[in-house]
Coordinates of C-alpha atoms in Angstrom, one line a residue:
Chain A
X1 CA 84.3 38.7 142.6
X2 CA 85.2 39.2 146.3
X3 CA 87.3 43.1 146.4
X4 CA 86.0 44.5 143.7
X5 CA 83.0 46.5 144.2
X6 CA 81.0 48.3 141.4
X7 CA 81.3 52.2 141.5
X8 CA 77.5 53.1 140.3
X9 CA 78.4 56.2 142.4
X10 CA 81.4 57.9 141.2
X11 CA 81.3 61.3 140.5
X12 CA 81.4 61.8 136.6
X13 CA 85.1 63.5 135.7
X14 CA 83.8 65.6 133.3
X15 CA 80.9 67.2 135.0
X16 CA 78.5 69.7 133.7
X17 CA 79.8 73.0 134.7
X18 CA 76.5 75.3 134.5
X19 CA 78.0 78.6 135.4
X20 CA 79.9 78.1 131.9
X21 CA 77.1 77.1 130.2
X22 CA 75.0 80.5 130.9
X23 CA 78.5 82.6 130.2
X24 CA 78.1 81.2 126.7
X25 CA 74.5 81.5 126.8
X26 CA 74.9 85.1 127.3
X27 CA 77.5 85.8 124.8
X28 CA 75.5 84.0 122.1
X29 CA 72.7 86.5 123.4
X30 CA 74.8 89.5 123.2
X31 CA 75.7 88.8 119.6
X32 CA 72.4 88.7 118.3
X33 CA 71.3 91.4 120.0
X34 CA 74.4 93.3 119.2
X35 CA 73.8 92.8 115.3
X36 CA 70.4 94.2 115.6
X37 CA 71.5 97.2 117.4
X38 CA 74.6 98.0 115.6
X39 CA 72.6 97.2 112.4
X40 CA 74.8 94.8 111.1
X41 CA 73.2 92.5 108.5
X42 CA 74.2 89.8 105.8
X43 CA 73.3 91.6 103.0
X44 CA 76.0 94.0 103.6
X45 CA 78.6 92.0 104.6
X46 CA 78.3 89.9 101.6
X47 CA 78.2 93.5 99.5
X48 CA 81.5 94.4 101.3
X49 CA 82.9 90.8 100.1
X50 CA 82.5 92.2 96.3
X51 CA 84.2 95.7 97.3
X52 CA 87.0 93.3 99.2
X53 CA 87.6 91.2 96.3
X54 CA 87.9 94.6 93.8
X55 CA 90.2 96.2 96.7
X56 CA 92.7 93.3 96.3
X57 CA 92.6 93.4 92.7
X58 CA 93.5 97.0 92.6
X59 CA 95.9 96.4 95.3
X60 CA 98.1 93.6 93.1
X61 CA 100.7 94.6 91.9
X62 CA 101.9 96.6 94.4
X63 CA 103.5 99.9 93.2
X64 CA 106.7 101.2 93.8
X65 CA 107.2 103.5 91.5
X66 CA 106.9 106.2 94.1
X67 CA 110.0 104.8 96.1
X68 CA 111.2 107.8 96.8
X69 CA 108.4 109.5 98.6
X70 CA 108.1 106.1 100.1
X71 CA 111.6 105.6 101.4
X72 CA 111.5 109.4 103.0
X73 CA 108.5 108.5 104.9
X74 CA 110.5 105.2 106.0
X75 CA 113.3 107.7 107.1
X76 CA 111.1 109.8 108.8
X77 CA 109.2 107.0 110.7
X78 CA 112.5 105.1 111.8
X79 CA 114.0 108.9 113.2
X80 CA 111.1 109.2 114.8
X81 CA 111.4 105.7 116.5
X82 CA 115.1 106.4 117.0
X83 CA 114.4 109.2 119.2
X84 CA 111.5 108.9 120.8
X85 CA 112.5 105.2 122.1
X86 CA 115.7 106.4 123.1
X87 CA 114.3 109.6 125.2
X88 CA 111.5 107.9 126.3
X89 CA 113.7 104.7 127.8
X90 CA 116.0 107.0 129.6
X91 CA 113.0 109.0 131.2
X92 CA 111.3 106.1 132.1
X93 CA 114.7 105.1 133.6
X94 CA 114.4 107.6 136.3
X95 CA 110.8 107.9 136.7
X96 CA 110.6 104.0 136.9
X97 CA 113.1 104.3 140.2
X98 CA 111.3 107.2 141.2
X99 CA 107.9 105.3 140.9
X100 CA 108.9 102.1 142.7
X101 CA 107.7 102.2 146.5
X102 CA 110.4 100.4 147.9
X103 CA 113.3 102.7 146.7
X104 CA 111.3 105.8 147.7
X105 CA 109.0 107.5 150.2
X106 CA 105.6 107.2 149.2
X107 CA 105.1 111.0 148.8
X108 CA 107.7 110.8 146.1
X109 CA 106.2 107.4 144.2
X110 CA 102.4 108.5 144.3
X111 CA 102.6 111.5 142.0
X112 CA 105.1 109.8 140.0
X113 CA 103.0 106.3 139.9
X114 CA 100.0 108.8 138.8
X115 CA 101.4 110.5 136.3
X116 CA 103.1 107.1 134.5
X117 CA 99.3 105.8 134.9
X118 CA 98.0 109.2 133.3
X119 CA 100.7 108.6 130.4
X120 CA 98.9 105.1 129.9
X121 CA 95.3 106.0 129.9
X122 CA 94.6 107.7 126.3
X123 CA 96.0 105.5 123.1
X124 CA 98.6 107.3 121.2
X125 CA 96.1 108.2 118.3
X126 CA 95.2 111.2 120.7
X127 CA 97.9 112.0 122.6
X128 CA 99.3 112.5 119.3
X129 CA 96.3 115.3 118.5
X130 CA 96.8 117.3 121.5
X131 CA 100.6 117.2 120.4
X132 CA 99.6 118.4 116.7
X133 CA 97.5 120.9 117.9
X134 CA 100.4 122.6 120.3
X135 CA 103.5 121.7 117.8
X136 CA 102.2 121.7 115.0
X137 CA 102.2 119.2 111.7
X138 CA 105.4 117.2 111.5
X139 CA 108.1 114.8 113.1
X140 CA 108.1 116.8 116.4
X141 CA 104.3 115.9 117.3
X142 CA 105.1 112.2 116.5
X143 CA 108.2 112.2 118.5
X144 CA 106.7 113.8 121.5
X145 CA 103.8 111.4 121.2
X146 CA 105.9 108.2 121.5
X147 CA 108.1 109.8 124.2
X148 CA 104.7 109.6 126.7
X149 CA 103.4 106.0 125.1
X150 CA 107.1 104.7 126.2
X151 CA 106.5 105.9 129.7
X152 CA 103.5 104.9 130.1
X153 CA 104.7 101.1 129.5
X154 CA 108.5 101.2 130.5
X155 CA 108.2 103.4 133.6
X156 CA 105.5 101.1 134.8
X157 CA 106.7 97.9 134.4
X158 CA 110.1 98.9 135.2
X159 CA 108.3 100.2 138.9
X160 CA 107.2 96.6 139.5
X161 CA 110.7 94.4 138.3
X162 CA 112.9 96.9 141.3
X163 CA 109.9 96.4 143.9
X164 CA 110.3 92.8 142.8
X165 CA 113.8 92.5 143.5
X166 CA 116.1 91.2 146.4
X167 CA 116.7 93.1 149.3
X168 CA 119.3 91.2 150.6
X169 CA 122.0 92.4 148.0
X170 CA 120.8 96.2 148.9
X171 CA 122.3 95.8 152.1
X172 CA 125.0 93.8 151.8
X173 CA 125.9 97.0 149.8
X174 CA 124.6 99.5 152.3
X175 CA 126.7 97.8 154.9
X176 CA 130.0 98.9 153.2
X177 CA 128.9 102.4 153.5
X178 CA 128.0 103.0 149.8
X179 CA 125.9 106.1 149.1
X180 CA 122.5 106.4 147.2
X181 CA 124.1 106.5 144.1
X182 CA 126.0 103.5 144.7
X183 CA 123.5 101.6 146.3
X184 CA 121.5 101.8 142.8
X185 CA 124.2 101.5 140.6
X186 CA 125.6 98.1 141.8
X187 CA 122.6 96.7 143.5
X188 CA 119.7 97.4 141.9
X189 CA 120.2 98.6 138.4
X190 CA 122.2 94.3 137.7
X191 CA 119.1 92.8 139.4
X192 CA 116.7 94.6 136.9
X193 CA 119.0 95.8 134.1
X194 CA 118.0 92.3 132.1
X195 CA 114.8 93.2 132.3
X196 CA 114.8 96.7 131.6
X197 CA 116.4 96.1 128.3
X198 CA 113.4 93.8 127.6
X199 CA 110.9 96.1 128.1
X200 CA 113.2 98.8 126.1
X201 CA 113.4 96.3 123.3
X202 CA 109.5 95.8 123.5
X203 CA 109.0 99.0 123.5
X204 CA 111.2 99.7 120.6
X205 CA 109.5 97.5 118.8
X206 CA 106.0 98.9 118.9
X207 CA 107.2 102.7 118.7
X208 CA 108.3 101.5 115.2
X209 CA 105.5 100.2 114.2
X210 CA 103.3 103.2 116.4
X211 CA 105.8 105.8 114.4
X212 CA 104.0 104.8 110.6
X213 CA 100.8 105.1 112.4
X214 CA 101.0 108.8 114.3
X215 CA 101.3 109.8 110.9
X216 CA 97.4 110.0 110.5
X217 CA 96.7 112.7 112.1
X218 CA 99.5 114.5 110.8
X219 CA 102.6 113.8 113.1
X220 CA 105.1 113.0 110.0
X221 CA 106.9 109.6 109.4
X222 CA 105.3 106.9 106.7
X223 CA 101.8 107.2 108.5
X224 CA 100.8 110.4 106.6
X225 CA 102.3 109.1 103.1
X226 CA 99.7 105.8 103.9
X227 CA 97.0 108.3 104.6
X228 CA 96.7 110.2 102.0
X229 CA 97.4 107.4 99.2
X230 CA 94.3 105.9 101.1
X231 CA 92.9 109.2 100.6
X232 CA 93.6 109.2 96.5
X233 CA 92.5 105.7 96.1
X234 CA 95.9 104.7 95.2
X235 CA 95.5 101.3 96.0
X236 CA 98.9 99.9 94.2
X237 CA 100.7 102.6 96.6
X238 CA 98.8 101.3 99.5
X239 CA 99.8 97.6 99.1
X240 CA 103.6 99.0 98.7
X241 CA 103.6 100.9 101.5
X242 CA 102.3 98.3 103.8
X243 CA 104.8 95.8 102.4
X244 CA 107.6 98.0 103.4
X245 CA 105.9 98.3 106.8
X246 CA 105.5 94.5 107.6
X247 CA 109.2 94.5 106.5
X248 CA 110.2 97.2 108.7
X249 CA 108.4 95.7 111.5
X250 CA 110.4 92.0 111.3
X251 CA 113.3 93.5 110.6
X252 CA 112.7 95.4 113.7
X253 CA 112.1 92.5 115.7
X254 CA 115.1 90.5 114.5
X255 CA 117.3 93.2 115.6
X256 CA 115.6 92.8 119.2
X257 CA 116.6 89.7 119.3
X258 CA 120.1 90.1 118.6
X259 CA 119.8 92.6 121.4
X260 CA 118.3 90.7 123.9
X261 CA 120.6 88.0 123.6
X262 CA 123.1 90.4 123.9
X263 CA 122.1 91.3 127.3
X264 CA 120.9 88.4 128.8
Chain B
X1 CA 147.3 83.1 147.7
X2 CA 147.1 84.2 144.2
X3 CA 143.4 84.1 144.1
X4 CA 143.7 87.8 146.0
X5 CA 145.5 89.4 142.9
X6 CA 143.0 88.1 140.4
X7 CA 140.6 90.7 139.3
X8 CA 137.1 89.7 139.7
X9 CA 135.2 90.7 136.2
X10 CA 131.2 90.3 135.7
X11 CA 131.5 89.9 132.0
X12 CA 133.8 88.4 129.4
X13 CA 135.6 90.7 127.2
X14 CA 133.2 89.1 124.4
X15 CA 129.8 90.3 126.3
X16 CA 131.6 93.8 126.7
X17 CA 132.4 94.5 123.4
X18 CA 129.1 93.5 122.0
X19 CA 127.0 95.4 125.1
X20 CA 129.7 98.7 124.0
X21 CA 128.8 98.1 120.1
X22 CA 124.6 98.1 120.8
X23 CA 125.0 101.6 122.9
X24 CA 127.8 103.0 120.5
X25 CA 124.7 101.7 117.5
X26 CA 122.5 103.7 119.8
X27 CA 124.3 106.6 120.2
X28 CA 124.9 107.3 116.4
X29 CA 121.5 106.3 115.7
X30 CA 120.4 108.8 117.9
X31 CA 122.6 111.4 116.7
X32 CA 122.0 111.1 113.2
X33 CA 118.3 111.2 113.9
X34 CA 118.3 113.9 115.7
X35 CA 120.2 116.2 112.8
X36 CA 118.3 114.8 110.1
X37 CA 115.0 115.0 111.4
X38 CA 112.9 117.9 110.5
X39 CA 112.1 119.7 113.4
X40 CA 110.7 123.6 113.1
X41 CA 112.1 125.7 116.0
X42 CA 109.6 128.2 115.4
X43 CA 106.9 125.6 116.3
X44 CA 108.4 124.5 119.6
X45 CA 108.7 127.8 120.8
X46 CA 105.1 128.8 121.0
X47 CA 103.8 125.5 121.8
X48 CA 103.5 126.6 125.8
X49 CA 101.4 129.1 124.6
X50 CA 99.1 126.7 121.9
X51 CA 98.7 124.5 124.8
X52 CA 97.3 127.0 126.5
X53 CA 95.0 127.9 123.8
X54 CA 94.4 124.7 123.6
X55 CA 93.3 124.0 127.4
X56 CA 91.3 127.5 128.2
X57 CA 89.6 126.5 124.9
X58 CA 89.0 123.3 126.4
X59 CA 88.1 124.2 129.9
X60 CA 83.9 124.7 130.5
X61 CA 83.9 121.1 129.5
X62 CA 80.4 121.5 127.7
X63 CA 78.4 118.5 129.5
X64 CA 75.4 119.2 128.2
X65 CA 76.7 117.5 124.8
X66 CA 76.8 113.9 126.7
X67 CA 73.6 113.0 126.3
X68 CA 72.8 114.2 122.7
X69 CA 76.0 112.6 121.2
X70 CA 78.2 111.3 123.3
X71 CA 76.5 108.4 125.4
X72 CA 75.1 106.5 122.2
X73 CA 79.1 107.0 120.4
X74 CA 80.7 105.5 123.8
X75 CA 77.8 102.4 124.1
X76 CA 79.1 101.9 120.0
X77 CA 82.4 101.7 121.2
X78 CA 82.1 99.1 123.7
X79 CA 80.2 97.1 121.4
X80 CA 83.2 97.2 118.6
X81 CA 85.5 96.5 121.0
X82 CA 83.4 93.5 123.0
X83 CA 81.8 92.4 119.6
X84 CA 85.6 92.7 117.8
X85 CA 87.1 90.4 120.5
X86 CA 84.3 87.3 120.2
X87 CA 85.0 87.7 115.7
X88 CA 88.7 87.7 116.8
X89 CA 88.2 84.0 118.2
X90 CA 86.6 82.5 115.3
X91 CA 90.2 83.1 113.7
X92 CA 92.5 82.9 116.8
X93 CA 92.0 79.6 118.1
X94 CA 92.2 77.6 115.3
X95 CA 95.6 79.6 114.7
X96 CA 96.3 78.7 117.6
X97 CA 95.9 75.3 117.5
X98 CA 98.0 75.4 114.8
X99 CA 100.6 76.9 116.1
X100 CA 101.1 75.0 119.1
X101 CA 103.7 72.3 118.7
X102 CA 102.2 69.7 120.9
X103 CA 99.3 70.2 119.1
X104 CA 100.0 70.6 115.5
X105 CA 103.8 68.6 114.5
X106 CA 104.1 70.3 110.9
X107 CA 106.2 73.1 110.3
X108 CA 104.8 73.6 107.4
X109 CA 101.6 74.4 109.6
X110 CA 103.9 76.5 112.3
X111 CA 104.8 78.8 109.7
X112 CA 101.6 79.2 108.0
X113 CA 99.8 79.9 111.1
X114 CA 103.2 82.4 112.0
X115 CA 102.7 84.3 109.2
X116 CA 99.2 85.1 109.6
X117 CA 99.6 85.9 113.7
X118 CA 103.2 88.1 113.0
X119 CA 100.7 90.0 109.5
X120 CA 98.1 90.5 111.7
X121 CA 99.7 92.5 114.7
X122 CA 102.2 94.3 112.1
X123 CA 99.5 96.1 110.8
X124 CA 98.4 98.5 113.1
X125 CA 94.6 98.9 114.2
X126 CA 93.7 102.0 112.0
X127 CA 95.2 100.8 109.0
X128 CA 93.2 97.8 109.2
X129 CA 90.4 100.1 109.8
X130 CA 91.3 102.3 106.9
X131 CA 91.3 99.1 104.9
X132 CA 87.5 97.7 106.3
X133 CA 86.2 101.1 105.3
X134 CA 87.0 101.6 102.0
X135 CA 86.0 97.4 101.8
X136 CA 82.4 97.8 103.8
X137 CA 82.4 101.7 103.9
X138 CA 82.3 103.4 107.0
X139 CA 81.0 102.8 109.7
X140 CA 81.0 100.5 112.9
X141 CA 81.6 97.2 110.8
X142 CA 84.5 97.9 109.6
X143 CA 85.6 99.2 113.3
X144 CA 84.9 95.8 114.4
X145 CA 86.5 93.8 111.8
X146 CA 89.2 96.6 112.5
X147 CA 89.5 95.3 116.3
X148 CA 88.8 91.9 115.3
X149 CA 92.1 91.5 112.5
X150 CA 94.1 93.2 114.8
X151 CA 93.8 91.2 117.9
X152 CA 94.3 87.9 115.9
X153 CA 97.9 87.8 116.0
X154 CA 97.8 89.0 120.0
X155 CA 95.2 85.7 120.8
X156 CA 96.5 83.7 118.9
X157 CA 100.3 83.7 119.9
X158 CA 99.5 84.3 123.5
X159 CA 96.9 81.5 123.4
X160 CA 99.2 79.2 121.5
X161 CA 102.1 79.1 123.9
X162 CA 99.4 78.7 127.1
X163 CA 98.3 75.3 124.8
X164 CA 101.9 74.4 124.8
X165 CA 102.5 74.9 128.4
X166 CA 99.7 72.5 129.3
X167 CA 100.4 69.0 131.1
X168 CA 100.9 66.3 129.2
X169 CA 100.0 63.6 131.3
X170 CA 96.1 63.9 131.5
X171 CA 96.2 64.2 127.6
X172 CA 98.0 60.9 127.5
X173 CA 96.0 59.0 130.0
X174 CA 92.6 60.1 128.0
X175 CA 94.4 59.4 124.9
X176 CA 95.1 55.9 126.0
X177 CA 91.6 55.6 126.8
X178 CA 90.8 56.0 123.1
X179 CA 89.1 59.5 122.9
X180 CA 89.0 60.7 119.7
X181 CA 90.9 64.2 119.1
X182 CA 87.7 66.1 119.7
X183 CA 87.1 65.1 123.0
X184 CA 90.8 65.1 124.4
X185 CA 90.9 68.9 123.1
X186 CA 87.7 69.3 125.3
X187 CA 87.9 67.4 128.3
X188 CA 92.2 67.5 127.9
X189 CA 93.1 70.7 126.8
X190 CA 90.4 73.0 127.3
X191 CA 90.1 72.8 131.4
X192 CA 93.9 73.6 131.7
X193 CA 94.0 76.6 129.3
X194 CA 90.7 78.0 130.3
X195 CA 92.0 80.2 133.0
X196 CA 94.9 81.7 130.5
X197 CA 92.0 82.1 128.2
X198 CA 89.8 84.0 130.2
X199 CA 92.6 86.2 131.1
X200 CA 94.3 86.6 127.6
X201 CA 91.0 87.6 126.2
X202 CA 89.8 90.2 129.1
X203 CA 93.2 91.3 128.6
X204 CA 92.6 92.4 124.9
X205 CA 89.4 93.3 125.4
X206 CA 90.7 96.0 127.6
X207 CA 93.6 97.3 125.1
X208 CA 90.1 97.0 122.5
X209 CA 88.7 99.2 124.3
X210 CA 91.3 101.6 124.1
X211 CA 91.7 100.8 120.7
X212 CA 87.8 101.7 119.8
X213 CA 88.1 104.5 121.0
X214 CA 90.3 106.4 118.0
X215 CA 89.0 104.2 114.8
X216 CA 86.4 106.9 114.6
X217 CA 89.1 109.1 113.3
X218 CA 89.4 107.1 110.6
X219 CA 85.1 106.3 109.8
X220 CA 85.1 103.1 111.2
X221 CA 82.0 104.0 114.2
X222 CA 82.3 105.0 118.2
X223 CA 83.3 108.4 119.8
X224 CA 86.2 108.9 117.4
X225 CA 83.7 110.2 115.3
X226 CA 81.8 112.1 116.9
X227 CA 85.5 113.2 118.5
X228 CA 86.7 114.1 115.2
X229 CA 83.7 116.1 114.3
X230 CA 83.6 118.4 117.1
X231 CA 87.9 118.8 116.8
X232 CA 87.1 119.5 112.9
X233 CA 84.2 122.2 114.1
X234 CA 87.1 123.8 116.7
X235 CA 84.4 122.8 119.4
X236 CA 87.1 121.8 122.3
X237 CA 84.6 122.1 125.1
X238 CA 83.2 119.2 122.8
X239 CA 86.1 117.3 122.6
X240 CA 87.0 117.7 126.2
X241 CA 84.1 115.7 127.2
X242 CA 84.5 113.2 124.9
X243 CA 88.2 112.8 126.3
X244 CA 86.9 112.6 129.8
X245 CA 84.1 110.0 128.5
X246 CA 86.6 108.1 126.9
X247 CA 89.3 108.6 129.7
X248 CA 86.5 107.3 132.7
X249 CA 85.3 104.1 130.4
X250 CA 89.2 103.1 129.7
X251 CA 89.5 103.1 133.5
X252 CA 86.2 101.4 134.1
X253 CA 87.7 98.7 131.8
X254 CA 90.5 98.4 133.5
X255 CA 89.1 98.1 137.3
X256 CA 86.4 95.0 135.5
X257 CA 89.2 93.3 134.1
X258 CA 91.4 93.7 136.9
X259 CA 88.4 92.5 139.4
X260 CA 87.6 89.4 136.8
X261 CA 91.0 88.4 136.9
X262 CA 91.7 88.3 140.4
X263 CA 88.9 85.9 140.6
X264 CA 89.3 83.8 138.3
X265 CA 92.8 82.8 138.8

């Protein structure tokens, strides 16, 4: 038995880690005590299981019979997309470079850093009130709408891929006595471009499916046609309409695929 | 010496055409939209001047309405967007599971669990609450199954790649040992994806947050409701201060988060 010794005094691998313990402790706690404040009981959740059951019932089959109120809001929602990705990406082009505080002074990239954040802050839901309230009902409020939410996430993260990027190739360029312009163009915009497009593509993306959503509140696209068929209980109407959404939506992201491998 | 005449070219004439086709797609796309869209020039006009309205309407931000309506609304929206993002577990990590290869080898399962994650996100967060309240009726439930569906797909799939990312080699040495699948997804998996956990979840319970905040428009509970109310009553001294409420907690949110994160990781 000579070399082996027993290890009685090993520290167990899988130890007790307390502090986790009392962070689930204190969840468990919070969700009681959020039930009783909230007033959320069994009684009515099982209700609302009836209600859900009778929803889906109404639901199947959906209806299309309304296609062609159904394929105007699709129009309306993809324009809407169209545009306000495409604005928004080529503003957020600019602002990005202008935001990013290793391209510019910092009196230029601290307003601009602020107003990208202030884009951000409120979810497009009311953004796209105020717009209602100044333009009015219709496909302009919903454009303008996704025109900031694009900012708010391209310009940002656009920011932080150039103040990630290489110096080194920045001057190799400066040193040939390039201008500004130049300098950007040819050694800034290929170390970022890849990424830029992924963001735009992202972004893309989620202003389609954000464009049959702004409808709500009354900035056009398939949104408001959702609305008020929710409105009229047309159930049927509802269940076609979302279909066409969750089509729209893959159909979306294939083609941001396609694109991205495009660009890589 | 020829190598000096040889023009040096980034891309292949392949990768050109195709970059040319996706902005020339762009272009048209734009274009058409642009002419087809309904846009009333009447409306853009005066919009300088309804802003205005809107913002001297706006302006003695009427504080005195914080603590008779406003302060319970915003406690209700942090509690369907906390309260949304534990429900949102119960579904995401066993989708999750599912959908991590290493964990899961079926595609059959993969594309069950894919369907679920890719339906839930589709759908956006006030449609899901517009479904939940004509299900449960309004009020907060259905704002927190609202935030709770609509996260799913988010968890899930972030969740699911951190699983796959995880190193294999502790799984295998506590497989050999013979633990049973329960106890190498404890004592294997758990400890390496509990930091992307912690951080995928904060992460959504900051865009819940958010979120919350507008399903009131819709009946589904918080300050969207009482927001809707006062903007319905043309009270925007009202509904300035419960944009500032709502503008001050989604920044409190954010500095938490940002705070948590940094120490945890």
């Amino acid at each position: 038995m000579a070399g082996i010794k027993s290890v009685q005094n090993r520290e167990n691998p899988f130890k007790h880690n307390w502090f986790i313990s009392a962070i689930w402790l204190l969840v468990v706690c919070y969700v009681l005590y959020t039930f009783n404040a909230m007033d959320l009981s069994w009684g009515r959740i099982n209700e609302g299981f009836g209600h859900a059951s009778n929803l889906l019932g109404r639901m199947i089959p959906p209806n299309f019979s309304r296609w062609s109120l159904l394929l105007s809001g699709l129009i309306e929602s993809l324009e809407i997309a169209v545009i306000s990705s495409i604005c928004g990406i080529f503003i957020s082009l600019f602002l990005g470079l202008f935001a990013a505080r290793n391209m510019m002074p910092s009196w230029v990239s601290t307003p601009v850093r602020a107003l990208i954040a202030l884009c951000r802050t409120f979810h497009p839901v009311i953004i796209a009130i105020l717009f209602v309230k100044s333009v009015g009902f219709g496909a302009l409020a919903g454009i303008l709408t996704l025109i900031v939410a694009s900012i708010g996430f391209i310009a940002k993260l656009f920011a932080e891929a150039i103040e990630e990027i290489s110096l080194k190739q920045v001057e190799a360029i400066r040193a040939t006595g390039a201008g500004f312009a130049s300098i950007i163009l040819f050694s800034v915009m290929p170390q970022v471009f890849a990424r830029f497009i992924g963001f735009s593509t992202y972004q893309l993306d989620s202003n389609l499916r954000n464009s049959t959503m702004v409808g709500i509140v009354g900035a056009g696209g398939l949104g408001g046609t959702l609305f008020s068929a929710f409105q009229r209980f047309d159930y049927d109407f509802v269940a076609a309409i979302l279909i066409v959404i969750i089509a729209l939506i893959m159909f979306g992201e294939f083609l941001s695929n396609i694109v991205r491998r495009i660009f890589r | 010496m020829n190598t000096i005449d040889h023009h040096w070219q980034r891309f292949t004439l392949r990768q050109k055409l195709s970059r040319y086709a996706v902005y020339l797609v762009l272009v048209l796309a734009f274009f058409q939209s642009i002419q087809s869209v309904e846009v009333i020039p009447e409306f853009l006009l005066d919009a300088p001047e309804q802003m205005g309205d809107m913002f001297s309407r706006m302006w003695p931000i009427d504080f005195a309405y914080y603590p008779v309506a406003v302060h319970d609304a915003m406690i209700e929206t942090l509690n369907i967007a906390t309260l949304g993002t534990l429900i949102t577990l119960i579904f995401a990590i066993p989708l999750a599971l599912m959908n991590a290869s290493n964990i899961v080898n079926s595609a059959w399962c993969h594309w069950i669990s894919r369907f679920f994650l890719v339906s839930s996100r589709s759908v956006n967060s006030l449609v899901w609450a517009l479904l939940f309240v004509s299900i449960f009726g309004p009020g907060v439930i259905a704002g927190v199954l609202a935030i709770a569906f609509r996260s799913i797909g988010f968890v899930g799939k972030l969740l699911g790649e951190a699983i796959e990312e995880v190193n294999m080699g502790s799984i295998e040495a506590l497989k050999a040992t013979g633990a049973s699948w329960m106890s190498i997804l404890l004592k294997g998996y758990w400890p390496q994806v509990l930091p992307a956990f912690f951080s995928i979840v904060l992460f959504r319970w900051d865009i819940n947050v958010r979120e919350s905040a507008v399903l009131g428009l819709v009946g589904a509970g918080g300050i969207g409701v009482v927001l809707d109310d006062s903007m319905n009553l043309f009270q925007w001294d009202r509904v300035a201060m419960s944009l500032l409420a709502i503008f001050i907690i989604v920044i409190l949110a954010e500095i938490v988060v940002v705070n948590i994160r940094k120490r945890l990781i």
